[in-house]
Phi, psi and omega in degrees: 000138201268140174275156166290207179265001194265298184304337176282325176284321155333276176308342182249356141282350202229344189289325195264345156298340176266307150329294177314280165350283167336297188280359178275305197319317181280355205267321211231347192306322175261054182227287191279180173264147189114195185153205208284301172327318188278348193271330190299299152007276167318292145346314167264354178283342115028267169285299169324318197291330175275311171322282209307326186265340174246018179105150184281345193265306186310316154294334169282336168291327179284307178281082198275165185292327208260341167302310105011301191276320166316290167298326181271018193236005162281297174327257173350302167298316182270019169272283186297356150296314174279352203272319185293327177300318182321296213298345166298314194284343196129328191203160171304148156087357200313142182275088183243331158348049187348327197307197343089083198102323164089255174269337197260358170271346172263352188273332183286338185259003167265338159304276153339304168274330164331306217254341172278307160298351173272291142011285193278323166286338161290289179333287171325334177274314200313295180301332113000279207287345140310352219251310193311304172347000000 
């Protein structure tokens, strides 16, 4: 189903405003309320708002499914990966960041694309088994 023009112009105005958000979330999450999950989220709502309104095939070419799957099955490795250096400091997960926060600002933002590419990749099967119909 084609959307009109007002909701594609809508979504292609509100889509890099929502990103930008997203990345303050993950960015700030641990100062403020929010974090990886809530930018990840967000992020991918993004991206779904451009599928639903300008079609799934037209997005797919700028968004590939493996791209989606690439980032989130990297993302996933570098979570246990951040979580095993703690264990060089003493513990899983370990603070060893001199920083401001320490840890939770590369952990909120690997969260955050984990959970924007996971997102976005159940969509993208969804839509496949739909497609199949």
């Amino acid at each position: 189903m084609k959307m009109s023009v007002v909701v594609r112009t809508t979504t292609k105005m509100v889509s890099p405003f929502l990103v930008t958000y997203a990345a303050y979330l993950m960015l700030y999450g641990h100062l403020s309320p929010g974090g990886g999950f809530q930018g990840g989220v967000i992020l991918a709502v993004a991206v779904i708002l451009l599928i639903t309104s300008h079609g799934y095939r037209k997005v797919r070419r700028r968004f590939h499914f493996n791209w989606a799957s690439l980032i989130e099955s990297s993302a996933g490795a570098m979570l246990v990966l951040l979580g095993l250096a703690g264990l060089a400091f003493g513990a899983f997960y370990s603070n060893f960041l001199p920083t401001e926060g320490g840890i939770i600002l590369p952990f909120n933002v690997i969260v955050g694309l984990e959970v924007g590419a996971g997102f976005t990749f159940v969509f993208y099967i969804l839509l496949r088994w739909v497609e199949s119909d």
